[in-house]
GROMACS .gro file of C-alpha atoms in nm:
model
  168
    1ALA     CA    1   3.942   3.657  -0.633
    2THR     CA    2   3.707   3.437  -0.841
    3ALA     CA    3   3.413   3.235  -0.671
    4SER     CA    4   3.610   2.925  -0.689
    5GLU     CA    5   3.918   3.087  -0.527
    6ARG     CA    6   3.703   3.222  -0.246
    7THR     CA    7   3.537   2.892  -0.167
    8THR     CA    8   3.868   2.708  -0.129
    9THR     CA    9   3.880   2.874   0.209
   10LEU     CA   10   3.521   2.803   0.311
   11SER     CA   11   3.470   2.586   0.624
   12ARG     CA   12   3.220   2.296   0.608
   13ALA     CA   13   2.947   2.520   0.781
   14GLU     CA   14   2.996   2.774   0.502
   15ILE     CA   15   2.979   2.521   0.214
   16CYS     CA   16   2.667   2.379   0.376
   17GLU     CA   17   2.511   2.731   0.399
   18LEU     CA   18   2.577   2.779   0.027
   19ALA     CA   19   2.407   2.448  -0.028
   20ARG     CA   20   2.108   2.552   0.162
   21ARG     CA   21   2.077   2.849  -0.106
   22GLY     CA   22   2.098   2.625  -0.371
   23VAL     CA   23   2.449   2.682  -0.460
   24VAL     CA   24   2.658   2.386  -0.564
   25THR     CA   25   3.036   2.443  -0.599
   26GLU     CA   26   3.332   2.224  -0.667
   27HIS     CA   27   3.368   2.176  -0.290
   28THR     CA   28   3.017   2.045  -0.230
   29SER     CA   29   2.954   1.677  -0.162
   30VAL     CA   30   2.595   1.569  -0.228
   31LEU     CA   31   2.415   1.250  -0.130
   32GLU     CA   32   2.082   1.174  -0.333
   33ILE     CA   33   1.860   0.955  -0.109
   34GLY     CA   34   1.611   0.726  -0.289
   35ALA     CA   35   1.759   0.824  -0.633
   36GLY     CA   36   1.567   0.578  -0.849
   37ALA     CA   37   1.686   0.608  -1.187
   38GLY     CA   38   1.922   0.881  -1.078
   39LEU     CA   39   1.839   1.188  -1.293
   40PHE     CA   40   1.854   1.461  -1.014
   41GLY     CA   41   2.191   1.344  -0.861
   42ILE     CA   42   2.335   1.300  -1.241
   43VAL     CA   43   2.225   1.685  -1.303
   44VAL     CA   44   2.387   1.781  -0.979
   45ALA     CA   45   2.711   1.605  -1.072
   46ALA     CA   46   2.704   1.782  -1.418
   47LEU     CA   47   2.660   2.113  -1.231
   48GLY     CA   48   3.004   2.049  -1.086
   49ALA     CA   49   2.966   1.914  -0.742
   50LYS     CA   50   3.258   1.781  -0.592
   51LYS     CA   51   3.104   1.427  -0.552
   52VAL     CA   52   2.759   1.299  -0.579
   53THR     CA   53   2.670   0.969  -0.424
   54LEU     CA   54   2.341   0.840  -0.557
   55THR     CA   55   2.160   0.586  -0.324
   56ASP     CA   56   1.869   0.345  -0.362
   57GLU     CA   57   1.784  -0.015  -0.249
   58THR     CA   58   1.750  -0.135  -0.611
   59MET     CA   59   2.076  -0.076  -0.802
   60GLU     CA   60   2.045  -0.212  -1.155
   61LEU     CA   61   1.899   0.084  -1.332
   62LEU     CA   62   2.069   0.344  -1.106
   63ALA     CA   63   2.415   0.215  -1.140
   64ALA     CA   64   2.362   0.179  -1.515
   65ASN     CA   65   2.248   0.534  -1.569
   66VAL     CA   66   2.539   0.674  -1.348
   67GLU     CA   67   2.794   0.480  -1.561
   68ALA     CA   68   2.601   0.591  -1.897
   69SER     CA   69   2.625   0.960  -1.763
   70GLY     CA   70   2.994   0.961  -1.781
   71MET     CA   71   3.006   1.166  -1.477
   72THR     CA   72   3.335   1.078  -1.288
   73ASN     CA   73   3.219   1.275  -0.982
   74ALA     CA   74   2.907   1.043  -0.924
   75GLU     CA   75   2.858   0.700  -0.797
   76ALA     CA   76   2.578   0.475  -0.724
   77ARG     CA   77   2.569   0.307  -0.402
   78ARG     CA   78   2.305   0.071  -0.228
   79LEU     CA   79   2.122   0.216   0.083
   80GLY     CA   80   1.806   0.127   0.219
   81TRP     CA   81   1.631   0.326   0.512
   82ALA     CA   82   1.601   0.206   0.855
   83ILE     CA   83   1.448   0.286   1.194
   84LYS     CA   84   1.696   0.357   1.472
   85PRO     CA   85   1.675   0.087   1.736
   86GLY     CA   86   1.488   0.170   2.056
   87VAL     CA   87   1.249   0.390   1.868
   88GLU     CA   88   0.879   0.297   1.946
   89ARG     CA   89   0.689   0.229   1.635
   90VAL     CA   90   0.325   0.336   1.633
   91ALA     CA   91   0.070   0.182   1.419
   92ASP     CA   92  -0.073   0.393   1.112
   93SER     CA   93  -0.406   0.362   0.956
   94ASP     CA   94  -0.226   0.232   0.655
   95ASP     CA   95  -0.006  -0.032   0.851
   96SER     CA   96  -0.148  -0.369   0.916
   97ASP     CA   97  -0.045  -0.530   1.241
   98ASP     CA   98   0.218  -0.729   1.039
   99ASP     CA   99   0.367  -0.411   0.923
  100VAL     CA  100   0.405  -0.244   1.256
  101ASN     CA  101   0.574  -0.549   1.399
  102ALA     CA  102   0.805  -0.625   1.113
  103PRO     CA  103   1.164  -0.489   1.110
  104PHE     CA  104   1.208  -0.195   0.864
  105GLY     CA  105   1.551  -0.195   0.713
  106ASP     CA  106   1.875  -0.283   0.882
  107TRP     CA  107   1.998  -0.018   1.111
  108ASN     CA  108   2.368  -0.164   1.117
  109GLU     CA  109   2.366  -0.129   0.724
  110VAL     CA  110   2.289   0.237   0.761
  111VAL     CA  111   2.550   0.269   1.026
  112ALA     CA  112   2.805   0.099   0.819
  113PHE     CA  113   2.712   0.325   0.514
  114VAL     CA  114   2.764   0.623   0.723
  115GLU     CA  115   3.095   0.509   0.849
  116SER     CA  116   3.210   0.442   0.512
  117LEU     CA  117   3.181   0.803   0.387
  118ALA     CA  118   3.486   1.025   0.375
  119GLU     CA  119   3.287   1.299   0.531
  120LYS     CA  120   2.902   1.379   0.581
  121PRO     CA  121   2.759   1.531   0.263
  122HIS     CA  122   2.708   1.898   0.254
  123MET     CA  123   2.376   1.845   0.093
  124ILE     CA  124   2.112   1.546   0.094
  125ILE     CA  125   1.871   1.577  -0.205
  126GLY     CA  126   1.557   1.366  -0.272
  127SER     CA  127   1.286   1.369  -0.533
  128ASP     CA  128   0.947   1.219  -0.501
  129ILE     CA  129   1.067   0.997  -0.207
  130MET     CA  130   0.759   1.031   0.002
  131TYR     CA  131   0.511   0.847  -0.199
  132SER     CA  132   0.455   0.580   0.047
  133GLN     CA  133   0.322   0.813   0.320
  134ASN     CA  134   0.292   0.607   0.631
  135LYS     CA  135   0.441   0.683   0.964
  136THR     CA  136   0.684   0.384   0.951
  137THR     CA  137   0.833   0.479   0.608
  138MET     CA  138   0.850   0.826   0.713
  139ARG     CA  139   1.029   0.737   1.027
  140ALA     CA  140   1.277   0.523   0.850
  141LEU     CA  141   1.353   0.802   0.607
  142GLY     CA  142   1.396   1.053   0.886
  143ASP     CA  143   1.609   0.830   1.105
  144THR     CA  144   1.836   0.744   0.805
  145MET     CA  145   1.869   1.116   0.695
  146ALA     CA  146   1.957   1.206   1.060
  147ALA     CA  147   2.249   0.961   1.065
  148LEU     CA  148   2.378   1.077   0.730
  149ALA     CA  149   2.348   1.464   0.831
  150ASP     CA  150   2.507   1.685   1.088
  151GLU     CA  151   2.410   2.011   1.220
  152ASN     CA  152   2.514   2.195   0.904
  153THR     CA  153   2.398   1.950   0.619
  154ALA     CA  154   2.134   2.099   0.381
  155ILE     CA  155   1.837   1.869   0.299
  156VAL     CA  156   1.647   1.941   0.000
  157ILE     CA  157   1.333   1.718  -0.064
  158GLY     CA  158   1.085   1.767  -0.344
  159PHE     CA  159   0.759   1.582  -0.357
  160GLU     CA  160   0.400   1.590  -0.504
  161ASP     CA  161   0.140   1.643  -0.252
  162ARG     CA  162  -0.098   1.360  -0.305
  163GLY     CA  163  -0.356   1.489  -0.067
  164ASP     CA  164  -0.310   1.239   0.212
  165TRP     CA  165  -0.075   1.412   0.464
  166GLY     CA  166  -0.358   1.467   0.699
  167GLN     CA  167  -0.331   1.091   0.783
  168LEU     CA  168   0.032   1.131   0.925
   0.00000   0.00000   0.00000
C-alpha cells in the first residue's frame, strides 16, 4: 500500500502523531495562529495538507496573499487571542496598571471560532508570534491555543529568542 492509502485508515490521534513528527498528509488539518502575511501556512498548504486555516487579527494582507497563492486548501480567517474568563491576571513589569485591568480580546469570539470549525486542527503552527513577551499576551495566546486544540493536537511554534525571557 502507498503512504496515502495507509493514512486513509488512520485515526485522529495517529494523524496528530504524524503531525508532531512534522509529517503533513492529505488528511492533516492545520491552523496557523498569528499568520501575519501567511507565508508559513501557504507553504504548508502547498505541501498538501487537507486544509490550512490561516488566522490573524488583521486580515487585509493575509487574505490577499492567500487568494494570490491559488491554494484552494487554504483560507484566511480573523482570530484574535483572548484570555479565558475567570483567570486572574497578574501584572508584568512590562504592563501598566491600565494594561492589566483592560480586557484582552473577546473570549466569546474565540469560542465562536472554535465552534465554527468542522474539526479541531491536527496541527497548530505559528512563526514569530511571541515578539510581545509579556504575561498577558502569553496567557491570551496559551488560552486561545488550548481552546483550539485537544489532547492529540500537535503545536509547533518557532520564534527568535530576543533575550528577555527571564522577565516572564
